[in-house]
Amino acid sequence: MQLLDGNFPSGMFVHSFGLEPHIVCKIVYDIDSLKRFLKNIVLDQYSKNEFVVVRKYFEYLDSNKLELIFKLDREFLAMSSFEFSKAYVTLGENYFLHLNRLIMKKKICNDCFSYLKTEKIRFSDLLLLSVYAYELELTLDDFITLWSKKNIISIAMTSLKISKIKPSQIQQMLFEFDDILEYFVINKRVKVSNFNPHFEEIIYKHKYLEPKMFTT
């Protein structure tokens, strides 16, 4: 619950993942524009990038291909924009503090965590949580749904600190994302694409403005 539910009260890092420059540019200014922003993340990013990568993680875990898991994670971080990559690594390191003393029952999961403990490598939270979900025997679709909900809730909550959108509006909007996520989780893509034209335009305009990190 601590790792996969953005509402659960645990110490965590929260990144705006591009929301801040959208608010600065007045593209996100009310609950409808916030919903469009979050839907755009699911439509043009998660469904074409993170969801595809997680499916490959699970495939490599099933076939016991540890090297390919780390290779894929390096490629995933390299494909992401610098700020996204940095945020995923920060989250990965933070989550690892929660998980690094666990002993996994599945050999592939235990080997993965042992490697992360002994080797000085950068890794994403997506890799770490995928391995842990596999250890817990969560289904692939369940994990993708939980991970997406956690991120969407966390990103939406940052808007409370940098906009005038009301908490009650955000809460109501988040309920509407269940159907959106279900559609994109079920409709599987097999090819990674990391280009989101609307997002890239805004980030390019504010390439020196980093997404703020809030600590709760």
Coordinates of C-alpha atoms in Angstrom, one line a residue:
M1 CA 0.0 0.0 0.0
Q2 CA 2.9 2.4 0.8
L3 CA 4.5 1.8 -2.6
L4 CA 1.5 1.6 -4.8
D5 CA -1.1 4.0 -3.4
G6 CA -0.5 7.7 -3.6
N7 CA -3.1 8.4 -0.9
F8 CA -1.4 6.1 1.7
P9 CA 0.5 8.3 4.3
S10 CA 4.1 7.2 3.9
G11 CA 7.3 9.3 3.5
M12 CA 7.7 9.8 -0.2
F13 CA 9.0 12.0 -2.9
V14 CA 6.5 13.6 -5.3
H15 CA 7.4 15.1 -8.6
S16 CA 5.2 17.3 -10.7
F17 CA 6.3 15.4 -13.9
G18 CA 5.9 18.5 -16.1
L19 CA 2.7 19.9 -14.4
E20 CA 4.5 22.9 -13.0
P21 CA 5.6 24.4 -16.4
H22 CA 2.1 23.7 -17.8
I23 CA 0.6 25.8 -14.9
V24 CA 3.3 28.5 -15.4
C25 CA 2.3 28.7 -19.1
K26 CA -1.4 28.8 -18.1
I27 CA -2.2 25.7 -20.1
V28 CA -3.4 24.0 -16.9
Y29 CA -5.5 26.5 -14.9
D30 CA -8.7 24.7 -13.8
I31 CA -10.0 21.2 -13.1
D32 CA -10.8 20.5 -16.8
S33 CA -7.4 21.5 -18.0
L34 CA -5.8 19.4 -15.3
K35 CA -7.9 16.4 -16.4
R36 CA -6.7 17.0 -20.0
F37 CA -3.1 17.1 -18.8
L38 CA -3.4 13.8 -16.8
K39 CA -5.3 12.1 -19.6
N40 CA -2.6 13.2 -22.0
I41 CA 0.1 11.6 -19.8
V42 CA -1.8 8.2 -19.9
L43 CA -2.7 8.5 -23.6
D44 CA 0.6 9.8 -25.1
Q45 CA 3.1 8.6 -22.5
Y46 CA 2.2 5.7 -20.2
S47 CA 0.3 3.6 -22.8
K48 CA 3.2 4.0 -25.3
N49 CA 6.2 3.9 -23.0
E50 CA 6.0 2.9 -19.4
F51 CA 3.2 0.3 -20.0
V52 CA 5.2 -1.3 -22.8
V53 CA 8.4 -1.3 -20.7
V54 CA 6.7 -3.0 -17.7
R55 CA 5.4 -5.7 -19.9
K56 CA 8.9 -6.4 -21.1
Y57 CA 10.2 -6.5 -17.5
F58 CA 7.6 -9.1 -16.7
E59 CA 8.5 -11.1 -19.8
Y60 CA 12.2 -11.1 -18.9
L61 CA 11.4 -12.0 -15.3
D62 CA 9.4 -15.0 -16.6
S63 CA 12.3 -16.1 -18.8
N64 CA 14.9 -15.5 -16.1
K65 CA 16.9 -12.9 -18.2
L66 CA 18.3 -10.6 -15.5
E67 CA 20.8 -8.9 -17.8
L68 CA 18.1 -7.9 -20.3
I69 CA 16.1 -6.4 -17.4
F70 CA 18.9 -4.0 -16.5
K71 CA 19.6 -3.3 -20.2
L72 CA 16.0 -2.4 -20.8
D73 CA 16.0 -0.1 -17.7
R74 CA 19.1 1.7 -19.0
E75 CA 17.4 2.2 -22.4
F76 CA 14.2 3.4 -20.7
L77 CA 16.1 6.0 -18.7
A78 CA 18.1 7.1 -21.7
M79 CA 14.9 7.5 -23.8
S80 CA 13.3 9.7 -21.2
S81 CA 13.8 13.4 -21.0
F82 CA 16.5 14.4 -18.5
E83 CA 14.1 15.6 -15.9
F84 CA 11.9 12.5 -16.2
S85 CA 14.9 10.3 -16.0
K86 CA 16.2 12.1 -12.9
A87 CA 12.8 11.8 -11.2
Y88 CA 12.5 8.1 -11.9
V89 CA 16.0 7.5 -10.5
T90 CA 15.3 9.6 -7.4
L91 CA 12.1 7.6 -6.8
G92 CA 13.8 4.3 -7.4
E93 CA 16.5 5.1 -4.8
N94 CA 13.9 6.2 -2.3
Y95 CA 11.8 3.1 -2.7
F96 CA 14.9 0.9 -2.5
L97 CA 15.4 2.2 1.1
H98 CA 12.0 0.6 1.9
L99 CA 12.7 -2.6 0.1
N100 CA 16.4 -3.4 0.2
R101 CA 16.3 -5.6 3.4
L102 CA 13.6 -7.9 2.1
I103 CA 14.6 -11.4 1.1
M104 CA 12.7 -12.5 -2.0
K105 CA 11.3 -16.0 -2.4
K106 CA 11.7 -16.0 -6.2
K107 CA 15.3 -16.4 -7.2
I108 CA 15.2 -14.0 -10.1
C109 CA 13.8 -11.3 -7.8
N110 CA 16.3 -12.0 -5.1
D111 CA 19.2 -11.9 -7.6
C112 CA 17.9 -8.6 -8.9
F113 CA 17.8 -7.0 -5.5
S114 CA 21.2 -8.5 -4.6
Y115 CA 22.7 -6.9 -7.7
L116 CA 21.2 -3.5 -6.9
K117 CA 22.7 -3.7 -3.4
T118 CA 26.2 -4.5 -4.6
E119 CA 26.5 -2.6 -7.8
K120 CA 26.7 1.1 -8.2
I121 CA 24.1 1.5 -10.9
R122 CA 21.2 3.9 -11.5
F123 CA 17.8 2.3 -11.8
S124 CA 14.2 3.5 -12.2
D125 CA 11.4 3.1 -9.7
L126 CA 9.6 1.3 -12.5
L127 CA 12.2 -1.5 -12.5
L128 CA 12.2 -1.8 -8.7
L129 CA 8.4 -1.9 -8.3
S130 CA 8.0 -4.3 -11.3
V131 CA 10.3 -6.8 -9.6
Y132 CA 8.6 -6.4 -6.3
A133 CA 5.1 -6.8 -7.9
Y134 CA 6.4 -9.9 -9.7
E135 CA 7.6 -11.3 -6.3
L136 CA 4.1 -10.6 -4.8
E137 CA 2.5 -12.4 -7.8
L138 CA 0.5 -9.3 -8.8
T139 CA -0.8 -9.7 -12.3
L140 CA 0.8 -7.5 -14.9
D141 CA -2.4 -5.5 -15.6
D142 CA -3.1 -5.1 -11.8
F143 CA 0.4 -3.7 -11.3
I144 CA 0.2 -1.3 -14.2
T145 CA -3.2 0.0 -13.0
L146 CA -2.0 0.5 -9.4
W147 CA 1.3 2.2 -10.5
S148 CA -0.6 4.5 -12.8
K149 CA -3.2 5.4 -10.2
K150 CA -0.4 6.1 -7.7
N151 CA 1.4 8.5 -10.1
I152 CA -1.8 10.3 -11.2
I153 CA -2.9 10.9 -7.6
S154 CA 0.6 12.1 -6.7
I155 CA 0.9 14.5 -9.7
A156 CA -2.7 15.8 -9.1
M157 CA -1.8 16.5 -5.5
T158 CA 1.1 18.7 -6.4
S159 CA -1.3 21.0 -8.1
L160 CA -2.7 21.9 -4.7
K161 CA 0.7 23.6 -4.0
I162 CA 1.1 25.5 -7.3
S163 CA -2.5 26.2 -8.4
K164 CA -5.9 27.3 -7.1
I165 CA -7.7 24.1 -8.0
K166 CA -9.8 22.8 -5.1
P167 CA -9.1 19.4 -3.4
S168 CA -12.8 18.4 -3.8
Q169 CA -12.6 19.0 -7.5
I170 CA -9.4 16.9 -7.8
Q171 CA -10.9 14.1 -5.8
Q172 CA -14.0 13.9 -8.0
M173 CA -11.9 14.0 -11.2
L174 CA -9.7 11.1 -10.0
F175 CA -12.7 8.8 -9.8
E176 CA -13.3 9.3 -13.5
F177 CA -9.8 7.9 -14.4
D178 CA -10.7 4.3 -13.6
D179 CA -12.4 3.8 -17.0
I180 CA -9.6 5.7 -18.8
L181 CA -6.9 3.5 -17.3
E182 CA -8.8 0.3 -17.8
Y183 CA -9.1 1.0 -21.5
F184 CA -5.4 1.7 -22.0
V185 CA -4.3 -1.2 -19.8
I186 CA -6.4 -3.7 -21.7
N187 CA -5.5 -2.3 -25.2
K188 CA -1.8 -3.3 -25.2
R189 CA 0.9 -1.7 -27.3
V190 CA 4.0 -3.6 -28.1
K191 CA 6.3 -0.8 -29.4
V192 CA 7.8 1.9 -27.3
S193 CA 7.3 5.5 -28.3
N194 CA 8.4 8.4 -26.1
F195 CA 7.5 11.4 -28.1
N196 CA 4.6 13.5 -26.7
P197 CA 4.4 16.7 -28.9
H198 CA 2.3 18.8 -26.6
F199 CA 4.4 18.0 -23.6
E200 CA 7.7 18.5 -25.5
E201 CA 6.6 21.9 -26.6
I202 CA 6.0 23.2 -23.1
I203 CA 9.1 21.6 -21.6
Y204 CA 11.2 23.1 -24.5
K205 CA 9.9 26.6 -23.6
H206 CA 10.9 26.1 -20.0
K207 CA 14.0 23.9 -20.4
Y208 CA 15.7 25.5 -17.4
L209 CA 12.6 25.2 -15.2
E210 CA 12.9 21.9 -13.3
P211 CA 9.8 20.0 -12.1
K212 CA 9.6 20.8 -8.4
M213 CA 10.0 18.1 -5.9
F214 CA 7.8 18.1 -2.8
T215 CA 8.6 16.1 0.3
T216 CA 5.6 15.0 2.5

